[in-house]
Structures are given as C-alpha cells and as structure tokens.
Short mmCIF file of C-alpha atoms in Angstrom, two decimals:
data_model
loop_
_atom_site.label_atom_id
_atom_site.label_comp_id
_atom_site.label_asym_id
_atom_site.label_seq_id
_atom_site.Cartn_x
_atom_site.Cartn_y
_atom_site.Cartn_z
CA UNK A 1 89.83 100.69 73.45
CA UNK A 2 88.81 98.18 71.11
CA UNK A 3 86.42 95.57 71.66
CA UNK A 4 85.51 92.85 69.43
CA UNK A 5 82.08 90.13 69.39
CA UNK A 6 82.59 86.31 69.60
CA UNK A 7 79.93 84.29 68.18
CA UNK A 8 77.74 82.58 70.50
CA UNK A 9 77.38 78.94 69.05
CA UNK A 10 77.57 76.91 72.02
CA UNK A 11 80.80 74.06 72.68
CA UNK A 12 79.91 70.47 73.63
CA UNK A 13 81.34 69.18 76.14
CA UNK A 14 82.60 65.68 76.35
CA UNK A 15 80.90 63.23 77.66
CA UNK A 16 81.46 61.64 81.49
CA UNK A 17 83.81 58.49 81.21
CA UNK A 18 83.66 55.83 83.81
CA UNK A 19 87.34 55.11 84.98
CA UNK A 20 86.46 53.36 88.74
CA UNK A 21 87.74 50.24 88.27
CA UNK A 22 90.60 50.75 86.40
CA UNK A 23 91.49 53.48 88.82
CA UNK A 24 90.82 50.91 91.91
CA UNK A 25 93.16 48.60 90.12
CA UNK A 26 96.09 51.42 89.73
CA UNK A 27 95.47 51.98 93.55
CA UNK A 28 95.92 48.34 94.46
CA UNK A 29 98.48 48.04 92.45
CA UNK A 30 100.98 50.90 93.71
CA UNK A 31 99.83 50.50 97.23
CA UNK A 32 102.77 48.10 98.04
CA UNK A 33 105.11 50.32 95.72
CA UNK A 34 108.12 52.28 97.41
CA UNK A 35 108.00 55.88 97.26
CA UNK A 36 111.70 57.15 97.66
CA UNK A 37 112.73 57.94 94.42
CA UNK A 38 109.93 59.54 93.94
CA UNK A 39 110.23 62.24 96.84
CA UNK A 40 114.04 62.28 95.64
CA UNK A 41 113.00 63.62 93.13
CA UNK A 42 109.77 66.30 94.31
CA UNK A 43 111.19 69.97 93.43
CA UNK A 44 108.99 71.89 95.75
CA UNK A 45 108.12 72.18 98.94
CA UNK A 46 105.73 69.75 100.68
CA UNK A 47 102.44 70.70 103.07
CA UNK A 48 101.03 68.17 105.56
CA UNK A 49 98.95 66.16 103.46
CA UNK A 50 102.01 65.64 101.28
CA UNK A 51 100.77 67.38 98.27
CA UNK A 52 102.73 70.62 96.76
CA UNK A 53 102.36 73.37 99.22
CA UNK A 54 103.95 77.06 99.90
CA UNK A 55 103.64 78.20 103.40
CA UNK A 56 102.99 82.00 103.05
CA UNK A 57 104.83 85.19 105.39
CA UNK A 58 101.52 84.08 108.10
CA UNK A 59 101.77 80.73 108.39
CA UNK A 60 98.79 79.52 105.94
CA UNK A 61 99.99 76.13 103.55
CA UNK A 62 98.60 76.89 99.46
CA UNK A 63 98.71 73.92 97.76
CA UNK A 64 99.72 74.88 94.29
CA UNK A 65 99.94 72.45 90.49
CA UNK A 66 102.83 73.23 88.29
CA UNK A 67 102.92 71.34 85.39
CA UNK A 68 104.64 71.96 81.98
CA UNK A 69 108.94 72.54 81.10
CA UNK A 70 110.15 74.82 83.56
CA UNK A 71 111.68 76.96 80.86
CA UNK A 72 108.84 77.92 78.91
CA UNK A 73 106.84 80.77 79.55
CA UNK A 74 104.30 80.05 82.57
CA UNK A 75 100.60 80.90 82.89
CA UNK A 76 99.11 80.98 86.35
CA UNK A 77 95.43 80.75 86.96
CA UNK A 78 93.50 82.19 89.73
CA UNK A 79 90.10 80.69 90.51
CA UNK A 80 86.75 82.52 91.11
CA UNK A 81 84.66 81.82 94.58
CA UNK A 82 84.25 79.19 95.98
CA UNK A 83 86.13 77.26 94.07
CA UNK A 84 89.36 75.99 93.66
CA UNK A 85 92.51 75.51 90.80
CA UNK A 86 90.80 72.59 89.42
CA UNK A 87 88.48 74.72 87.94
CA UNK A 88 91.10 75.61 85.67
CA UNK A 89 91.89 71.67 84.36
CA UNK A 90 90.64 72.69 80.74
CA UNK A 91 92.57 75.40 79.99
CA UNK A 92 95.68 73.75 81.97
CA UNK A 93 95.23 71.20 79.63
CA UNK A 94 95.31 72.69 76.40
CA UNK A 95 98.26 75.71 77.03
CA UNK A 96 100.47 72.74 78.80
CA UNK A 97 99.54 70.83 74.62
CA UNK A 98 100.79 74.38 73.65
CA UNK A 99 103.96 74.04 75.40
CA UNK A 100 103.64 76.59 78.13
CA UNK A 101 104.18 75.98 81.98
CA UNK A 102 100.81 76.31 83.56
CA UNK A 103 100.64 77.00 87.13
CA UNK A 104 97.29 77.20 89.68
CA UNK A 105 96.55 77.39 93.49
CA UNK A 106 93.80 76.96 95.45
CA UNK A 107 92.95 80.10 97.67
CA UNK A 108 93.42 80.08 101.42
CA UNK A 109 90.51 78.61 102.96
CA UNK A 110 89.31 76.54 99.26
CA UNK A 111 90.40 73.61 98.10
CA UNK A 112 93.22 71.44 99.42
CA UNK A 113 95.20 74.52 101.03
CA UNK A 114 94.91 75.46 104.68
CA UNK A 115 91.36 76.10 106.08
CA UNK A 116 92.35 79.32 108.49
CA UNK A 117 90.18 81.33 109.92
CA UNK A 118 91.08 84.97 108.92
CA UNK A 119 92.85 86.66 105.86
CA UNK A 120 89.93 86.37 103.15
CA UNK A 121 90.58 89.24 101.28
CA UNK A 122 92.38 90.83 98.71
CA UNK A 123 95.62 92.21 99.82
CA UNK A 124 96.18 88.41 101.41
CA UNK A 125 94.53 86.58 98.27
CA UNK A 126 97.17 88.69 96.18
CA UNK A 127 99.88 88.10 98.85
CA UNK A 128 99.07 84.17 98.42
CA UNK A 129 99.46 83.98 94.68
CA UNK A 130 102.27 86.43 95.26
CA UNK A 131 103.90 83.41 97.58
CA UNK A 132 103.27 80.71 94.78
CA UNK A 133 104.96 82.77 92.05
CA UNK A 134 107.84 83.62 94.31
CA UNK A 135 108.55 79.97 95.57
CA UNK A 136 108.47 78.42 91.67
CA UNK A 137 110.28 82.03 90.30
CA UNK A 138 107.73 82.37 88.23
CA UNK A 139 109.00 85.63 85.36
CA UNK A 140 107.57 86.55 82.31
CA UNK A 141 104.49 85.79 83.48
CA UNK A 142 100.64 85.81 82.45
CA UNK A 143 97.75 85.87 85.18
CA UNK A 144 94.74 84.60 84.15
CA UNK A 145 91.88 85.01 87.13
CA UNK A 146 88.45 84.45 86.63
CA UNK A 147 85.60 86.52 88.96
CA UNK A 148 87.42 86.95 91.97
CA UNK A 149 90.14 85.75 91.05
CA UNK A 150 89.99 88.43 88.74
CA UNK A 151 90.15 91.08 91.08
CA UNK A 152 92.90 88.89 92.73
CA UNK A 153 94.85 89.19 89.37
CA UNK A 154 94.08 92.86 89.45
CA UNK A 155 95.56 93.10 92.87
CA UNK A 156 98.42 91.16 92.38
CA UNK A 157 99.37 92.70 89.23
CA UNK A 158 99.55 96.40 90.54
CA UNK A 159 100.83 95.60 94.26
CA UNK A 160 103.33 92.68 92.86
CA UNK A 161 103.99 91.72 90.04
CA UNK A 162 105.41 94.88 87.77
CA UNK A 163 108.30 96.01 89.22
CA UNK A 164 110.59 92.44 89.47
CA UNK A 165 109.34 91.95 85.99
CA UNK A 166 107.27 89.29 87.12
CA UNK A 167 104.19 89.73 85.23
CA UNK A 168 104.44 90.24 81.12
CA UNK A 169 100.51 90.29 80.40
CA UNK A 170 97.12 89.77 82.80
CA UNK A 171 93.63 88.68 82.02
CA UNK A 172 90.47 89.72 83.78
CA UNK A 173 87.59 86.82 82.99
CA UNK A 174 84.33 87.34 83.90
CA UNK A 175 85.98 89.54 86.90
CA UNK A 176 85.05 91.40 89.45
CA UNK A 177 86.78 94.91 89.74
CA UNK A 178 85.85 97.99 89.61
CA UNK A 179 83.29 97.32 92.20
CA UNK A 180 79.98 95.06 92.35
CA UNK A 181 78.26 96.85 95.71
CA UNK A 182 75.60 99.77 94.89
CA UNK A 183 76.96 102.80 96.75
CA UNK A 184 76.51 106.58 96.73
CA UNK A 185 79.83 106.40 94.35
CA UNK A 186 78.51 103.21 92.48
CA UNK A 187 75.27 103.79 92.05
CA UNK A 188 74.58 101.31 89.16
CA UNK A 189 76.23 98.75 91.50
CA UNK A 190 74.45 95.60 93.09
CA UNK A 191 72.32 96.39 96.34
CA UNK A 192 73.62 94.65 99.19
CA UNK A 193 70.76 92.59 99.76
CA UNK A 194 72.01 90.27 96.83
CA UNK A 195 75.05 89.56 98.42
CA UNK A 196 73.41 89.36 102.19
CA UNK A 197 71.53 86.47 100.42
CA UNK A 198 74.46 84.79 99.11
CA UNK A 199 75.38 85.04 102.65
CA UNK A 200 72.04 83.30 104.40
CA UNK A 201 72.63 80.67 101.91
CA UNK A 202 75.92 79.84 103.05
CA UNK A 203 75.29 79.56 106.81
CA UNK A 204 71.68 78.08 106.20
CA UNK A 205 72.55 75.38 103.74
CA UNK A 206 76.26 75.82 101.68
CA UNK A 207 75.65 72.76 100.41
CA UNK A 208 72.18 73.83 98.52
CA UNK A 209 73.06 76.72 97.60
CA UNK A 210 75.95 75.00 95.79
CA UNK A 211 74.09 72.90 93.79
CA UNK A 212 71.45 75.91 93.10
CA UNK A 213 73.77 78.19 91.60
CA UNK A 214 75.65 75.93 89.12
CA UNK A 215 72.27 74.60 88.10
CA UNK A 216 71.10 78.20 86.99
CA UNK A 217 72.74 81.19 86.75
CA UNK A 218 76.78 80.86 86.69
CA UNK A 219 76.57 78.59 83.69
CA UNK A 220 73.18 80.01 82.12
CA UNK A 221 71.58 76.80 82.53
CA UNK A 222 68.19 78.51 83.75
CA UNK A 223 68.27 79.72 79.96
CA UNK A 224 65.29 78.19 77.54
CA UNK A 225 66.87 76.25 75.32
CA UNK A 226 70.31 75.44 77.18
CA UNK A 227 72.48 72.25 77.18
CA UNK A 228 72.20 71.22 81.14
CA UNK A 229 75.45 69.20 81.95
CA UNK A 230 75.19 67.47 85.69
CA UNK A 231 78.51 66.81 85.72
CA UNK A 232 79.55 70.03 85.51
CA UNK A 233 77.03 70.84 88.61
CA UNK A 234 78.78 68.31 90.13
CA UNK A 235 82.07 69.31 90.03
CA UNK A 236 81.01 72.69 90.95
CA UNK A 237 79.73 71.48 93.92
CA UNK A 238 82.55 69.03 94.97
CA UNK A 239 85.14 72.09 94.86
CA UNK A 240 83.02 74.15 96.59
CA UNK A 241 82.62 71.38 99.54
CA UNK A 242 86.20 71.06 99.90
CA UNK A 243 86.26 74.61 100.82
CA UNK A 244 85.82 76.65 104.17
CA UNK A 245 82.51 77.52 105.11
CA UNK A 246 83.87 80.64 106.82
CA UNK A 247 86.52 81.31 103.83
CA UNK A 248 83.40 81.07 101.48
CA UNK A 249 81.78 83.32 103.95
CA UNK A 250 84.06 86.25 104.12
CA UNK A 251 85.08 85.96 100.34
CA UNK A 252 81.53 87.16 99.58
CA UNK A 253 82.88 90.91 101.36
CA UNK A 254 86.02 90.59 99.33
CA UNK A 255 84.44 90.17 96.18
CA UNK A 256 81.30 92.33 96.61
CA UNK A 257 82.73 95.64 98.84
CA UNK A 258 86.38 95.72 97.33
CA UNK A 259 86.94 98.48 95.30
CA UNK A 260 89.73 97.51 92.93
CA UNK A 261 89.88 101.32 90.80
CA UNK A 262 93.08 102.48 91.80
CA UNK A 263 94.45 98.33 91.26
CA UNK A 264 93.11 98.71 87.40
CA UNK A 265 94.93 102.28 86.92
CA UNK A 266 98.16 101.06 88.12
CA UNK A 267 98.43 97.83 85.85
CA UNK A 268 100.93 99.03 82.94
CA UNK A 269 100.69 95.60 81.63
CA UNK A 270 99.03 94.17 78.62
CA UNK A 271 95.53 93.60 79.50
CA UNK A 272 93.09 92.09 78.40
CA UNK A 273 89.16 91.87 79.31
CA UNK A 274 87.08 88.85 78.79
CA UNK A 275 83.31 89.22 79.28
CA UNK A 276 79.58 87.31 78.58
CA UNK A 277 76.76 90.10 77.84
CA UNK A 278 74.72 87.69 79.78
CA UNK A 279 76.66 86.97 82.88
CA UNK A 280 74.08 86.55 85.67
CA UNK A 281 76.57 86.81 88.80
CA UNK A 282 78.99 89.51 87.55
CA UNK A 283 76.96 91.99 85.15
CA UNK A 284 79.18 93.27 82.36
CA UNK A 285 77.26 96.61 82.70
CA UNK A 286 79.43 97.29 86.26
CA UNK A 287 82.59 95.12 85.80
CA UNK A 288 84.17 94.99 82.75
CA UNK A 289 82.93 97.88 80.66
CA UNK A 290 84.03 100.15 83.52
CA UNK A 291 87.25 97.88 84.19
CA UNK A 292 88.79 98.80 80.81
CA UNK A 293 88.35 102.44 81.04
CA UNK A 294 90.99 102.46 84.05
CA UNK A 295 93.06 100.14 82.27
CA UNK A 296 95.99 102.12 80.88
CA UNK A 297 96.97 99.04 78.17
CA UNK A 298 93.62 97.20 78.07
CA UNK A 299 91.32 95.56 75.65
CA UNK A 300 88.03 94.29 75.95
CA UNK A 301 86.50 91.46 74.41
CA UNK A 302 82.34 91.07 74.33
CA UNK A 303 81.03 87.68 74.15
CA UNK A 304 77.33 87.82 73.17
CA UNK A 305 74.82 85.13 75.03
CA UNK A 306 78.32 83.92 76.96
CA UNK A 307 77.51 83.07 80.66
CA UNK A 308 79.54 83.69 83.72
CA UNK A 309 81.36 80.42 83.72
CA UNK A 310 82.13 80.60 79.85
CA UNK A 311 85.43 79.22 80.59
CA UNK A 312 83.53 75.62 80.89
CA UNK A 313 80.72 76.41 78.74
CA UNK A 314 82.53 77.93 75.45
CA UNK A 315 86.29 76.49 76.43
CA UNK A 316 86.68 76.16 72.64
CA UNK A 317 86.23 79.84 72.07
CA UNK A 318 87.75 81.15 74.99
CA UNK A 319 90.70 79.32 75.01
CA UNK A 320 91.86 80.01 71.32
CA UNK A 321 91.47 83.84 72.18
CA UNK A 322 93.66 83.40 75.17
CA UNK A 323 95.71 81.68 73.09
CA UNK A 324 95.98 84.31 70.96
CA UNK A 325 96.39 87.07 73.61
CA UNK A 326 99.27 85.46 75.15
CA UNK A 327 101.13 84.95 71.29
CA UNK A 328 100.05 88.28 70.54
#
C-alpha cells in the first residue's frame, strides 16, 4: 500500500482577534429581538438547551453542527478525547468554502451533548455518530475522525455505515486502532501504566492535566525550536472543561484497551491513513503502520516531524490532502 512523505515546514497560524465588544453589542442588540421565524424555520430537532440535538435509541441528547447545501456531498467529523466538534472549526471551514456539507458532533459525555453517566465506548460512540447521520440522512458520505475518533470512524464504518450506502470514503487521523495497550498479543503496545497516569491526572486535577498536555506533547510544543501558540492551549482546555469528568474518565479504556482489528478488516471503503512520525500520544509505530495492513482499500500517508494534533498545527497541509482524498 502506498505511502507518500509531506514536507514538514511548519503553518502559521493566525493571530488571536479581539471581537468582545462588538460581540457584547450584537448581544444587546438582538436581546429584545423575536425569535419565531427563526424556530419556523430550524430543520432539526432541538435538545434542552435549545441548540441542535439527536436523542439516541438510550435516551442520551448529541448536539450536532450541520452547515453547508444539503445537496452536496457531506463530510462528518469525529473528534479525538476529550474534546469536542469544535475542534474541527478549521477544516469545517475550508470544505464548507469548497462547497461540501460538513457535519460534526460532540461525543456523549463532551461538549454541549448530554453528560450521562455510562456508554463511553465504542460500540455506543459509533452508535451516536450512527444517530447523527441517520437523523440528517446523511449518504455518500466521508468520515473523517481524528485519535479516537478515529477508532470511532473505524467502528462506525464496519458496524454502520456500508451496507445502506451510507459511507463512500473514511479517514483515520492520527487514530487509534489497531490497539494502543501492550499485551501478550500486542507486545509493542503502550504499558498500561501510561494510561493509569492519564487516569490519576483526571481525578487528581482534569483541569492541569489539560493545560499540561496541549502545552507539550499533542501539539509538539515541548519540541526545541517550536512555535508555542496559547491560544491554541486555550481552546484545548476550554473543550476539554465542557466535558464529563467521568466521560473523560472511561474514554481513556475505550481508546487504550479497544481492539479495533477485525473493525479495520471489514471497512471495504476507500481509506485513507493520515499520520505524524512524531506523534507523542498515538505512536505511528502501533497505530497506523499496523492499521493499513488490515485495511482491504487503504492508503497511508507519513508526515515527517508532524505532531499528534497536526490538524491545528499543519491545517494547510492536511487539509489540501483531504481535499484531495475526497476529489480523488
């Protein structure tokens, strides 16, 4: 299976914009404004803080964006832990410029949707996204996950999305599957002590450890020489806080002990895998080298000196190959 090597120049990002008072001044302004016509007009269904929501076969509300013609071909994202669809805003942005229909949710227990107790792992993380794309009819589709919301894709994919025609091509970014845990049948795997840490650091201090992984390894910026943006460490941190402490908690089993082998061999799809050589949460080594080898229609795609959030950090590169993927 072919793979190909990105260069590694690094893309700027913009600079922060200050946009308080105007926005203060919107606020006051529509605050006395009636809001009829406007849910006249609302195509989808509603949750109970009035934002778009799908209420899923157990009960749980996933707040969901759709944004782009409702013709055109959609793209829906799926978001790595513990964050949420807004991580997603960049590339949103630029396929919606391209004319597609972009779609993204927040998992159960992240974000805006419902912060429920149980349910934090695959088989309901696919059955979630499964919910979204069966509520907006989304066919012809691609799914685009990043880390665990890579293995989500994988899941969804091979337990949903083939059959109905539902899914035309997938993308694994920075992802999870095969399997991250060391075992006797993974041997090059991760001990569990790494993830048991992950684990301390959510009960002992979420917030901390949400401002200490951002700030080193998920965007490289512990490497000599990198561009350090605090904004970005910021909004990191502000999606993780809107999550679920205990949804944040148990995603660390589904994304660690999940073993997603049999998920990759049944995707018949177009496939293709998106990787950093120096991702420091997800090493290529166990995830996407082996990932592609089960893939029956995959290719791989090496991105030397790319981090583990290279979707923020090189959105330039990563979004004209996606670009190209999806045309292809």
């Amino acid at each position: 299976m072919p793979a190909e090597n990105q260069p590694s120049g690094r893309h700027h990002l913009p600079t922060r914009r200050e946009a308080i008072g105007l926005g203060g001044a919107a606020l006051a302004l529509s605050a006395g404004l009636p809001r009829a016509s406007e849910a006249a007009t609302r195509p989808h269904a509603e949750g109970p803080t009035d934002m778009p929501h799908v209420t899923t076969t157990d009960g749980v509300d996933i707040f969901y964006k759709d944004w782009g013609p409702r013709q055109a071909q959609p793209i829906m994202f799926h978001h790595g832990w513990p964050l949420s669809s807004d991580d997603w805003d960049t590339q949103m942005l630029f396929f919606l410029q391209q004319g597609f229909r972009v779609v993204a949710h927040d998992r159960r227990g992240h974000g805006r949707s419902a912060q429920v107790s149980e349910g934090h792992d695959m088989d309901h993380y696919a059955a979630d996204a499964f919910a979204v794309a069966e509520h907006l009819d989304l066919r012809n589709a691609v799914h685009i996950g990043h880390s665990t919301g890579g293995g989500e894709v994988a899941r969804y994919v091979a337990k949903h999305g083939q059959p109905a025609g539902r899914v035309a091509k997938a993308v694994l970014v920075s992802a999870v599957p095969p399997l991250m845990l060391k075992t006797p049948g993974n041997p090059d795997g991760l001990p569990i002590e790494v993830f048991d840490g992950f684990r301390k650091g959510v009960a002992d201090n979420r917030a901390q450890l949400f401002l200490d992984v951002p700030s080193g390894p998920f965007y490289g910026f512990n490497r000599e020489g990198a561009t350090v943006y605090q904004g970005v460490i910021q909004n990191w941190w502000r999606q993780g806080m809107m999550g679920s402490a205990k949804a944040h908690y148990d995603g660390i089993k589904a994304f660690s002990e999940t073993d997603q082998t049999e998920d990759l061999k049944a995707i018949t799809v177009p496939t293709l895998v998106m990787h950093g050589d120096d991702d420091q949460i997800v090493p290529i080594a166990n995830s996407a080298l082996k990932a592609v080898t089960h893939l029956r229609a995959g290719t791989l795609k090496v991105y030397p000196g790319y981090p583990h959030g290279m979707l923020t950090t090189h959105a330039e590169v990563i979004n004209r190959d996606l670009l190209a993927f999806v045309k292809g």
